[in-house]
mmCIF file of C-alpha atoms in Angstrom:
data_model
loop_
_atom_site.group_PDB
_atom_site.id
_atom_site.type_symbol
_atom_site.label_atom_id
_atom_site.label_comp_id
_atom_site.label_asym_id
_atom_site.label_seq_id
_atom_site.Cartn_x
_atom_site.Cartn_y
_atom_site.Cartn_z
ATOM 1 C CA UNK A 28 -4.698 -3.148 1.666
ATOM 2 C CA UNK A 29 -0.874 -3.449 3.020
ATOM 3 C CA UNK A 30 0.037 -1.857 -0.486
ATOM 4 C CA UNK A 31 -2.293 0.766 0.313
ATOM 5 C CA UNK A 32 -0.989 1.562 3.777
ATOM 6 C CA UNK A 33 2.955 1.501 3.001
ATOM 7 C CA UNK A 34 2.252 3.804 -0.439
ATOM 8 C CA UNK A 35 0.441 6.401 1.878
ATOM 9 C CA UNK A 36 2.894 6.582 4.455
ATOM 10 C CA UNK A 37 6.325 5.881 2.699
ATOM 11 C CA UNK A 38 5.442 6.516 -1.147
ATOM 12 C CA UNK A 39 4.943 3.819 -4.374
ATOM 13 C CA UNK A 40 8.622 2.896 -4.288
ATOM 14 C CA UNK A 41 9.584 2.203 -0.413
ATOM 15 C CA UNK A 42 6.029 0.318 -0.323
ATOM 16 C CA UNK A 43 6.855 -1.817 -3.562
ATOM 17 C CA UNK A 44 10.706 -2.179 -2.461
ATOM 18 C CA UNK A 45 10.030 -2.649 1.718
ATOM 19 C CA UNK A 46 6.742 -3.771 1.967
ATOM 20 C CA UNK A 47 6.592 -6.133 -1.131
ATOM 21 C CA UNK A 48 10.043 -7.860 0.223
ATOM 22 C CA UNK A 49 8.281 -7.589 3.809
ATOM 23 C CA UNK A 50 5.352 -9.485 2.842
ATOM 24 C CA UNK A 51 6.698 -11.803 0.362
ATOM 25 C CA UNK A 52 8.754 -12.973 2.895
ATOM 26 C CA UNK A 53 6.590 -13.142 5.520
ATOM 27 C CA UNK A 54 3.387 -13.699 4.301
ATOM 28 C CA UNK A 55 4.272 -15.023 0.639
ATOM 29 C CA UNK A 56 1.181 -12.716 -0.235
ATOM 30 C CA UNK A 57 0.081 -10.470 -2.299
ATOM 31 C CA UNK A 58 0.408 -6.734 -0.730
ATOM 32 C CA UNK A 59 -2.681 -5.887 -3.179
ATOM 33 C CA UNK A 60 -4.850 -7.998 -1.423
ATOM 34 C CA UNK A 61 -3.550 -8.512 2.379
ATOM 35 C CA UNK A 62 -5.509 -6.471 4.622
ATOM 36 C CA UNK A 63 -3.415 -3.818 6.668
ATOM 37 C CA UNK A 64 -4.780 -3.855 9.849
ATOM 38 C CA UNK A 65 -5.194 -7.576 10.285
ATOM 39 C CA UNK A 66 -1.572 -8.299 8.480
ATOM 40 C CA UNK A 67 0.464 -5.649 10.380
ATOM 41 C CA UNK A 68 -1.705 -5.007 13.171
ATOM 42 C CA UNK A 69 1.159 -3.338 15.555
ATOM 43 C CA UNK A 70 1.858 -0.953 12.029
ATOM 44 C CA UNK A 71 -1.969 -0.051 11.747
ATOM 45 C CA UNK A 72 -1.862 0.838 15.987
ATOM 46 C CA UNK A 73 1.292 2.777 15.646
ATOM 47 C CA UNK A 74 -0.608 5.132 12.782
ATOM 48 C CA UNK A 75 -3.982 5.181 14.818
ATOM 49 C CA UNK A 76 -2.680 6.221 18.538
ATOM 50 C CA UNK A 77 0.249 8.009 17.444
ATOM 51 C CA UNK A 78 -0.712 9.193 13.910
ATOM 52 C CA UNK A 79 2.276 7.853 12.097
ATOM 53 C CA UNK A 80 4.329 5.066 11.794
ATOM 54 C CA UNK A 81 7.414 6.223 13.207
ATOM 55 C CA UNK A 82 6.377 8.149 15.946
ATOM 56 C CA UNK A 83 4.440 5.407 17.008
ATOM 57 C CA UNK A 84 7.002 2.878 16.928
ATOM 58 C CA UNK A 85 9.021 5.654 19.034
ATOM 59 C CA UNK A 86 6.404 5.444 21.713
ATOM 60 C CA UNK A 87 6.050 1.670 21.305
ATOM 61 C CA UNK A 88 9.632 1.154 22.245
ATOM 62 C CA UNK A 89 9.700 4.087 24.622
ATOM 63 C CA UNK A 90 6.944 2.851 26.495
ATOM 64 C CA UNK A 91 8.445 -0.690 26.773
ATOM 65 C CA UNK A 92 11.464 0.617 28.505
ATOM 66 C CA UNK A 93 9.479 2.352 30.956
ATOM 67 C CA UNK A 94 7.617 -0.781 31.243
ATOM 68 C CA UNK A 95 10.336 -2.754 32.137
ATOM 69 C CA UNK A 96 12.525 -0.225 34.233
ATOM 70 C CA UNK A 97 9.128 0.132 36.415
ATOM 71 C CA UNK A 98 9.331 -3.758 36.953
ATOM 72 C CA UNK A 99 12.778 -3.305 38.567
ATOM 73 C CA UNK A 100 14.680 -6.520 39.336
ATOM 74 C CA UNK A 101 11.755 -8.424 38.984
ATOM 75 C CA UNK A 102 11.985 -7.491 34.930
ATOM 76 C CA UNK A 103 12.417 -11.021 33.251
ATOM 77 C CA UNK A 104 16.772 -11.132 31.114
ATOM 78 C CA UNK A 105 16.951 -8.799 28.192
ATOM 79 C CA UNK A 106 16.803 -11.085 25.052
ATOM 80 C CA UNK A 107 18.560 -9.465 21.706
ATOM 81 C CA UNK A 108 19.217 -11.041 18.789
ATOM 82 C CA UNK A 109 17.517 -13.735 17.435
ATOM 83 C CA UNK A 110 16.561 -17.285 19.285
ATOM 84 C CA UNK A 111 15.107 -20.241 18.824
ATOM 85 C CA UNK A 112 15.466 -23.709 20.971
ATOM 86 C CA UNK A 113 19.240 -25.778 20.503
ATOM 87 C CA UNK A 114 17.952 -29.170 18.133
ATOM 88 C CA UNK A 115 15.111 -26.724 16.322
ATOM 89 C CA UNK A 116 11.681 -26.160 16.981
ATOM 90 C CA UNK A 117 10.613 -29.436 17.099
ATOM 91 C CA UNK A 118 12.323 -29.771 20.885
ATOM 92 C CA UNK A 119 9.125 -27.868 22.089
ATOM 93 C CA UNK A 120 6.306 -30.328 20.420
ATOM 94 C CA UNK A 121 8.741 -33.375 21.606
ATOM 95 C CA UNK A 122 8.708 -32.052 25.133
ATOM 96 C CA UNK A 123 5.042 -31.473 25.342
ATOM 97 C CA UNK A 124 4.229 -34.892 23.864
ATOM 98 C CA UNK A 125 6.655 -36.295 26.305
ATOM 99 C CA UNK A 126 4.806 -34.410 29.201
ATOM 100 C CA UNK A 127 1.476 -35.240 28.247
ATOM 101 C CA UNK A 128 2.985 -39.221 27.925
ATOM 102 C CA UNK A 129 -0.066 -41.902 26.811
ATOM 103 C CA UNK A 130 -2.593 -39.428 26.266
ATOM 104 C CA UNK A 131 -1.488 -38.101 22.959
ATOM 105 C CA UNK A 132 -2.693 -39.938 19.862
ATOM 106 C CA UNK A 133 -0.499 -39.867 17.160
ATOM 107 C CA UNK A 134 -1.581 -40.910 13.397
ATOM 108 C CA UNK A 135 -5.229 -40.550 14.442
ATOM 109 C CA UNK A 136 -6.933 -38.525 12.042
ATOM 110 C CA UNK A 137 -10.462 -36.579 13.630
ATOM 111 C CA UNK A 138 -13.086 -37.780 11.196
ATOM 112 C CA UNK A 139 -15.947 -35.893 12.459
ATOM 113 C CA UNK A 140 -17.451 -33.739 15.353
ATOM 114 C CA UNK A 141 -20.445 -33.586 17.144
ATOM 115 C CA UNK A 142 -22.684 -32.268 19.848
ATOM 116 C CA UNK A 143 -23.695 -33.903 22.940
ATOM 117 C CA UNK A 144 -24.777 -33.401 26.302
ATOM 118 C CA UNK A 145 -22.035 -31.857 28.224
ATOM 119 C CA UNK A 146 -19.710 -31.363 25.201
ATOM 120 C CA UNK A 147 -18.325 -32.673 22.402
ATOM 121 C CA UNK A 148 -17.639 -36.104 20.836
ATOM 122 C CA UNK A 149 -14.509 -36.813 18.423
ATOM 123 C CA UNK A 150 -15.033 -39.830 15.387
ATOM 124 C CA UNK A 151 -11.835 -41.264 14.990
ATOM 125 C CA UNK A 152 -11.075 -45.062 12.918
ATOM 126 C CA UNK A 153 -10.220 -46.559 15.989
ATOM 127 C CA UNK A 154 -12.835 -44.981 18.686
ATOM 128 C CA UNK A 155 -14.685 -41.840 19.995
ATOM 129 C CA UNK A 156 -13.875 -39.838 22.435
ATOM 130 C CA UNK A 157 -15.798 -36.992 24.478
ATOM 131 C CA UNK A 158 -14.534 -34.222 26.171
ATOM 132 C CA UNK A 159 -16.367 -31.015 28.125
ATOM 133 C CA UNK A 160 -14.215 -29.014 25.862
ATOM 134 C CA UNK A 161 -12.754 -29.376 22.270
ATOM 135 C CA UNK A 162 -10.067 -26.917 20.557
ATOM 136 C CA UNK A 163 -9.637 -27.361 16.906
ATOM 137 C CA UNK A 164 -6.126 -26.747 16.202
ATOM 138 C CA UNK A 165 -6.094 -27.271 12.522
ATOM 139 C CA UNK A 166 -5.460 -25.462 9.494
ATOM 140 C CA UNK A 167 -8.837 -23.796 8.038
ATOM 141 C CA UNK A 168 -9.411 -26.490 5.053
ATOM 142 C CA UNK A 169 -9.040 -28.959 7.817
ATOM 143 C CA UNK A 170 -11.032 -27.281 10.177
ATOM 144 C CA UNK A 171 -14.258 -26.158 8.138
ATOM 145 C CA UNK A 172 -14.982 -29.841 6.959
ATOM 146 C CA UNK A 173 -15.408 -30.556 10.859
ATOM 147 C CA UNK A 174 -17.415 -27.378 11.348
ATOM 148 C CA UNK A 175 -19.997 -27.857 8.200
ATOM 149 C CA UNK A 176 -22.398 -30.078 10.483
ATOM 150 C CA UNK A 177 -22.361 -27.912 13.422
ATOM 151 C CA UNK A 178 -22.885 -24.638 11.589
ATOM 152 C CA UNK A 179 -22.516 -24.291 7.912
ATOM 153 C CA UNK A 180 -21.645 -20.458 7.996
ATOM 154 C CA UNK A 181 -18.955 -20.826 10.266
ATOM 155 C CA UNK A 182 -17.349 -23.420 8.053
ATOM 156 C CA UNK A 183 -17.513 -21.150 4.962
ATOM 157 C CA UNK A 184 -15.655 -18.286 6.970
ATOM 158 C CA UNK A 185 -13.002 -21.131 8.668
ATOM 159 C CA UNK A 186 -12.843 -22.032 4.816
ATOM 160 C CA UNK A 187 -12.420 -18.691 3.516
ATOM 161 C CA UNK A 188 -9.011 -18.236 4.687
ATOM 162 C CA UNK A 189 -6.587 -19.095 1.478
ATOM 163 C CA UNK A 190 -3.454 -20.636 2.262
ATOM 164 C CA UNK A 191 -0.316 -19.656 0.115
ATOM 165 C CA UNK A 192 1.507 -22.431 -1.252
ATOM 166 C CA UNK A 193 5.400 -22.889 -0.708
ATOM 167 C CA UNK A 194 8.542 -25.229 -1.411
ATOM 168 C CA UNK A 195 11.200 -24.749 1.064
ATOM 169 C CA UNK A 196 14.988 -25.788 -0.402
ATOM 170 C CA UNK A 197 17.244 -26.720 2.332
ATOM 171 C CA UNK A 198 21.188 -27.151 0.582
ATOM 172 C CA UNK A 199 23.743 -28.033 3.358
ATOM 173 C CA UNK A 200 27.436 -27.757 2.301
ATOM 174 C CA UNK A 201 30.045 -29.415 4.297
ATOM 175 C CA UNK A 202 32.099 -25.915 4.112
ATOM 176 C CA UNK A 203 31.320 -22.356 4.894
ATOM 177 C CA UNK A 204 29.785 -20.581 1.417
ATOM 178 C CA UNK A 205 31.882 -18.181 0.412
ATOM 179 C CA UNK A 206 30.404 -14.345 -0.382
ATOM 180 C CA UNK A 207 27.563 -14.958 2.178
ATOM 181 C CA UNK A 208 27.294 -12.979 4.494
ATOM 182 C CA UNK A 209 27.038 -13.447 8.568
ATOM 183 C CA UNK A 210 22.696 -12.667 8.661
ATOM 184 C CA UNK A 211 19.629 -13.475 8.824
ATOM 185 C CA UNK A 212 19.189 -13.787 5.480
ATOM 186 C CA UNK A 213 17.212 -12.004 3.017
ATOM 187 C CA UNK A 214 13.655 -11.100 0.889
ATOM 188 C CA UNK A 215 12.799 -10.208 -2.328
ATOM 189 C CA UNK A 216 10.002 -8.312 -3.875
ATOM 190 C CA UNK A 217 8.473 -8.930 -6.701
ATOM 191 C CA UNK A 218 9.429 -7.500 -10.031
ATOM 192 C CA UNK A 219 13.031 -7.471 -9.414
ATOM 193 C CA UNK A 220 13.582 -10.834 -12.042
ATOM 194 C CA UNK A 221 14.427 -12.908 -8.978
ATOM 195 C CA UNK A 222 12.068 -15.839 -8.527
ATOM 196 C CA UNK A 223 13.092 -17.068 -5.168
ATOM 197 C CA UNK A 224 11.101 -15.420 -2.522
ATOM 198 C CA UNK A 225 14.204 -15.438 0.152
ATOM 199 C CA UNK A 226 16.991 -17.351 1.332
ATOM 200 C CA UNK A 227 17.648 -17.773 5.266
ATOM 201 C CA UNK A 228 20.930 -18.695 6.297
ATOM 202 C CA UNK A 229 20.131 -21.084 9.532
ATOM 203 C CA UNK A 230 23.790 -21.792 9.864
ATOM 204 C CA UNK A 231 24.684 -17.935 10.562
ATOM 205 C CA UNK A 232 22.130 -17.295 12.933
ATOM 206 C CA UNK A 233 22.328 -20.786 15.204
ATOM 207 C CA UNK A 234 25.667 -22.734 15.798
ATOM 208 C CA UNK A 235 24.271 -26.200 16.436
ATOM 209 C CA UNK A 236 22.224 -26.120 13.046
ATOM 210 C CA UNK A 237 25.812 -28.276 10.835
ATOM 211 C CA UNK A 238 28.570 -29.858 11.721
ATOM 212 C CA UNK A 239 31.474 -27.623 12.814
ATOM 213 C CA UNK A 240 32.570 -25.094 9.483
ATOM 214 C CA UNK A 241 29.332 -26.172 7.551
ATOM 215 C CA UNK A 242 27.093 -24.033 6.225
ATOM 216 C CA UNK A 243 23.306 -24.546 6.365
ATOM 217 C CA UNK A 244 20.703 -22.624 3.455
ATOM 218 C CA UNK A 245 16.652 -22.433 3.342
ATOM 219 C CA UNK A 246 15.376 -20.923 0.072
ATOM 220 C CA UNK A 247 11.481 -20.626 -0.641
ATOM 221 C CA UNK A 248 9.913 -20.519 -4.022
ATOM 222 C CA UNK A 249 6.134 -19.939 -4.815
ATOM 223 C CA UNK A 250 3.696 -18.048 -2.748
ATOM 224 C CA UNK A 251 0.238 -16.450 -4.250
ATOM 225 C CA UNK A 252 1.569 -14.968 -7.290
ATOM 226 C CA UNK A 253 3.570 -17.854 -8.132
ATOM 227 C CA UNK A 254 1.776 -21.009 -7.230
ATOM 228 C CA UNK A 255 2.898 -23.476 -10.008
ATOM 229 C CA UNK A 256 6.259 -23.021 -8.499
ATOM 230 C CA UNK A 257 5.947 -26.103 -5.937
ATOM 231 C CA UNK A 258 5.116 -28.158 -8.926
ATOM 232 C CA UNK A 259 8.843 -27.416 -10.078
ATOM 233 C CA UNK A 260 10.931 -30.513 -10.372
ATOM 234 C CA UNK A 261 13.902 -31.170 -7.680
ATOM 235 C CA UNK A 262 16.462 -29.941 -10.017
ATOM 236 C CA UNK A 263 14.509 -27.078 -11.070
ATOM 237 C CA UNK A 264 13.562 -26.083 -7.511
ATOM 238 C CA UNK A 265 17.207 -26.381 -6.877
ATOM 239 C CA UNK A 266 18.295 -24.689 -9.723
ATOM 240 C CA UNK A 267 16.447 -21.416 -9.367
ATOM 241 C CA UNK A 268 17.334 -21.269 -5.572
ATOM 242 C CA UNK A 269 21.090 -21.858 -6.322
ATOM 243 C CA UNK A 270 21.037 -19.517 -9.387
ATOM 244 C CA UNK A 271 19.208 -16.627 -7.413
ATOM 245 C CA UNK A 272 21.631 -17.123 -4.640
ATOM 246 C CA UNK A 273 24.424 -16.932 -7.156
ATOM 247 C CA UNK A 274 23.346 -13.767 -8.689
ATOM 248 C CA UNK A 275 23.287 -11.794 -5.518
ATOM 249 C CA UNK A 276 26.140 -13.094 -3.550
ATOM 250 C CA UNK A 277 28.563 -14.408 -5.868
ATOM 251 C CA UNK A 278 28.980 -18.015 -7.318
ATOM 252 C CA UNK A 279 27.569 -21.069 -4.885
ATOM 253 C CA UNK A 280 29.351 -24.435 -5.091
ATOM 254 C CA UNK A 281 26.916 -27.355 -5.282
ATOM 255 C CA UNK A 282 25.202 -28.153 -2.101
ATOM 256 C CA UNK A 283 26.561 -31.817 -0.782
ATOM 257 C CA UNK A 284 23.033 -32.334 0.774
ATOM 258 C CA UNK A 285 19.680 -31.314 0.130
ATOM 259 C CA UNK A 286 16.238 -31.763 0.612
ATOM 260 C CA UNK A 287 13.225 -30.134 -0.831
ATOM 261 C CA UNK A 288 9.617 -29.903 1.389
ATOM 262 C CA UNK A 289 6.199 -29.294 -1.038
ATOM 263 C CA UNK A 290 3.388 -27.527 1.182
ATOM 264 C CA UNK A 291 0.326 -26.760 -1.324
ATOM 265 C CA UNK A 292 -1.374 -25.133 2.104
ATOM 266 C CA UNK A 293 1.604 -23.924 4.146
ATOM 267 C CA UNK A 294 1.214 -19.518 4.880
ATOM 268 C CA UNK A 295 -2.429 -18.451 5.317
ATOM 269 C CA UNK A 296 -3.434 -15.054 3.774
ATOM 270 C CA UNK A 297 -4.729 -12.370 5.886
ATOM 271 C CA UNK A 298 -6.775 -10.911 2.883
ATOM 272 C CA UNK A 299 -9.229 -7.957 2.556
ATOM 273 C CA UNK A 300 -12.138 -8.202 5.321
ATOM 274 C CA UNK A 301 -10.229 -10.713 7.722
ATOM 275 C CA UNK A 302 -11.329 -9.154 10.469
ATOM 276 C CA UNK A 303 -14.832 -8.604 9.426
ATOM 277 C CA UNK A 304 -14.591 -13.167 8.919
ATOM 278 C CA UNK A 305 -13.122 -13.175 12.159
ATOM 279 C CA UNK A 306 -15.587 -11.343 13.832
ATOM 280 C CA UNK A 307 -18.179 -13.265 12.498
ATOM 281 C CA UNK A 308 -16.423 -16.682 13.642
ATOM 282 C CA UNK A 309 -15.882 -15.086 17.264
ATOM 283 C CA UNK A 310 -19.752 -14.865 17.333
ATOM 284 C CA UNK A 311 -20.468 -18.353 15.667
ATOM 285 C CA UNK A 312 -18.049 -20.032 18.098
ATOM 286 C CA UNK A 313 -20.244 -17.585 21.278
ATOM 287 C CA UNK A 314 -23.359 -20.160 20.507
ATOM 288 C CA UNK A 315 -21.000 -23.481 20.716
ATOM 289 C CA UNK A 316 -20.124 -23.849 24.030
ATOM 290 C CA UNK A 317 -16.650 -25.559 25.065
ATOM 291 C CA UNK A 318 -15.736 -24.764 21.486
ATOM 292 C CA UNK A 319 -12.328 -23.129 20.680
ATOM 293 C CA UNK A 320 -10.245 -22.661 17.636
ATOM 294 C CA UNK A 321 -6.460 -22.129 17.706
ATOM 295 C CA UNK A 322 -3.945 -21.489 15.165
ATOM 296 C CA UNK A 323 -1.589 -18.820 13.057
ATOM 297 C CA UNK A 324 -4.426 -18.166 10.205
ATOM 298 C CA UNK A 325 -6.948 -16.519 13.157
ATOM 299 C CA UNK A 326 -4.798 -13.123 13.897
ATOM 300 C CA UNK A 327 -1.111 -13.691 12.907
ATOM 301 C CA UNK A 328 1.255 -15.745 11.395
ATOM 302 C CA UNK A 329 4.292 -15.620 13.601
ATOM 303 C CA UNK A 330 5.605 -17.921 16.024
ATOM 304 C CA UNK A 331 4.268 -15.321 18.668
ATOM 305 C CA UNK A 332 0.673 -15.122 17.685
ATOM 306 C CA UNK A 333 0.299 -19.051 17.099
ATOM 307 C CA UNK A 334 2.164 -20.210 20.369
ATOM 308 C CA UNK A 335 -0.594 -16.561 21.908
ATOM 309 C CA UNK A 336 -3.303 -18.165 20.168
ATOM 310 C CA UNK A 337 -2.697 -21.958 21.600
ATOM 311 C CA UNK A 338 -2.100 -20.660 25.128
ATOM 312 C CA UNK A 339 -4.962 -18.167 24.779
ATOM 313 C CA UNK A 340 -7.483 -21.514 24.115
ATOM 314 C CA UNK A 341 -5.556 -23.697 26.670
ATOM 315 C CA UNK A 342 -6.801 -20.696 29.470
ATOM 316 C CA UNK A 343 -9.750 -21.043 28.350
ATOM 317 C CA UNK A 344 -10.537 -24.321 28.494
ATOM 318 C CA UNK A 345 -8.563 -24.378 32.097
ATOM 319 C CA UNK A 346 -10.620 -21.986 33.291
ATOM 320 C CA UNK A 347 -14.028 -24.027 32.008
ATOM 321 C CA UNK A 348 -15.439 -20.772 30.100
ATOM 322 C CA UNK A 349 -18.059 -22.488 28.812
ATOM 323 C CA UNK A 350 -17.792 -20.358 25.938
ATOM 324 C CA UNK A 351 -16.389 -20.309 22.010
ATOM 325 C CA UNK A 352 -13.224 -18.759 22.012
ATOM 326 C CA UNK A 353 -10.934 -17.200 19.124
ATOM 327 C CA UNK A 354 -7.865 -15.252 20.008
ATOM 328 C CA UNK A 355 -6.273 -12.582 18.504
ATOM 329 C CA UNK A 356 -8.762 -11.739 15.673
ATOM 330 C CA UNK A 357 -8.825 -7.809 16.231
ATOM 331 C CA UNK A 358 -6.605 -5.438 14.891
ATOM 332 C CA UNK A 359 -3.782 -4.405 17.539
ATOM 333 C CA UNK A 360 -4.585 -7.910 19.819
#
């Protein structure tokens, strides 16, 4: 387990302190029961090529530079920092839909899946529609219904991936907050009497996220080892976010907007024998042909393994396989 891991290698304390913040925040998880080497795969390589943690990241980052000074001028800009697109994340689903034009579908809901010759057919209310080569981009309790039909183990293994649940509290204020501080933000682990799992400040990191001198605040509340929390009223929600804010930055003035999202499926859960369930879905999705899933519960839930894992399908459906695909299911992918 990720508990596990971080107690051998740092001790009970730094892996309850570090790690439990780390994967509450991340993961809104359990470090008991997330599996090390599919959670942190980079961690897990680091320890098996380099036999510890830090020396391994040493040669990670070591070996990057020599990566890139070997690539000479034709080494892509330097990024630091953090970065994201101006207008939010949504700019890159807008500009793909607007790409793609007519063809996408919106408000069309996949009611079933089947076989044919030559590929796959897609139920929908309105119509069916065949294609050579189908990638299920779904969540896993979306996904397995679909998959039942076609092979009844591989649904219970899509299905087996739990999916912690999460409110997010967004509180604008028309005027900087005073005692916060110029970050990211921060995490909490358990145990510390602080019920908010983290607070990101979204105005500190981007400019164009409020109006000039506002101030823009994302807490989340619930996770696995507090799922009732979504069912939390506004006001409570907003209360507990507000008051754990308060009691580690100083006093917070009421927020002049806010708005509170409920996801009861939102972060999946690497647990305890992902990889085992992801090798056995690689090999179910071998013997369905033009058949390919895509999506942050197969190997990662970052914005870098779920754009790897939609490009990673798109190539091979471009490239007409002919094969199942699942990226990124392997420790150190």
């Amino acid at each position: 387990s990720a508990a596990a891991f971080f107690d051998r290698r740092f001790g009970p304390e730094a892996a309850a302190v570090l790690a439990g913040a780390f994967v509450s925040g991340v993961y809104a998880g359990d470090p008991r029961t997330l599996s090390a080497p599919a959670a942190f795969p980079l961690f897990w390589r680091f320890e098996e090529e380099s036999g510890g943690m830090i020396r391994g990241g040493i040669r990670h980052v070591m070996g990057r530079r020599r990566a890139r000074k070997a690539l000479g001028p034709a080494a892509p800009p330097r990024r630091t920092g953090l970065w994201s697109f101006s207008g939010g994340l949504g700019t890159l689903t807008r500009a793909a839909a607007g790409a793609l034009g007519g063809s996408v579908a919106l408000g069309c809901a996949a009611l079933s899946i089947q076989r044919e010759a030559g590929g796959w057919a897609v139920e929908t209310a309105a119509k069916t529609l065949g294609a050579a080569h189908l990638v299920l981009a779904l969540p896993p309790h979306r996904a397995a219904p679909l998959l039942d039909p076609i092979d009844a183990a591989l649904a219970r293994d899509v299905d087996g991936v739990r999916l912690a649940p999460l409110a997010a509290v967004h509180m604008g204020f028309r005027n900087r907050v005073p005692g916060v501080p110029d970050a990211f933000g921060f995490l909490v682990p358990r145990g510390e009497g602080v019920r908010t799992l983290g607070v990101l400040f979204p105005s500190r990191m981007f400019h164009d996220r409020t109006p000039a001198g506002g101030d823009l605040l994302t807490g989340f509340v619930g996770g696995v080892l507090d799922p009732a929390a979504i069912r939390l009223s506004d006001g409570d929600l907003l209360d507990t976010v507000l008051g754990d804010l308060g009691r580690l930055s100083g006093t917070i003035p009421g927020p002049d907007l806010v708005r509170i999202l409920r996801y009861e499926s939102a972060i999946p859960q690497l647990e305890l024998g992902h990889l085992d369930r992801m090798g056995r879905v690689r090999a179910a999705l071998g013997r369905l042909p033009g058949l390919a899933l895509a999506g942050n519960w197969l190997g990662g839930v970052g914005m870098k393994e779920a754009a790897s894992s939609g490009a990673a399908a798109a190539r091979a459906v471009i490239a007409g396989t002919g094969h199942g695909h699942l990226q990124g299911s392997r420790a150190g992918e």
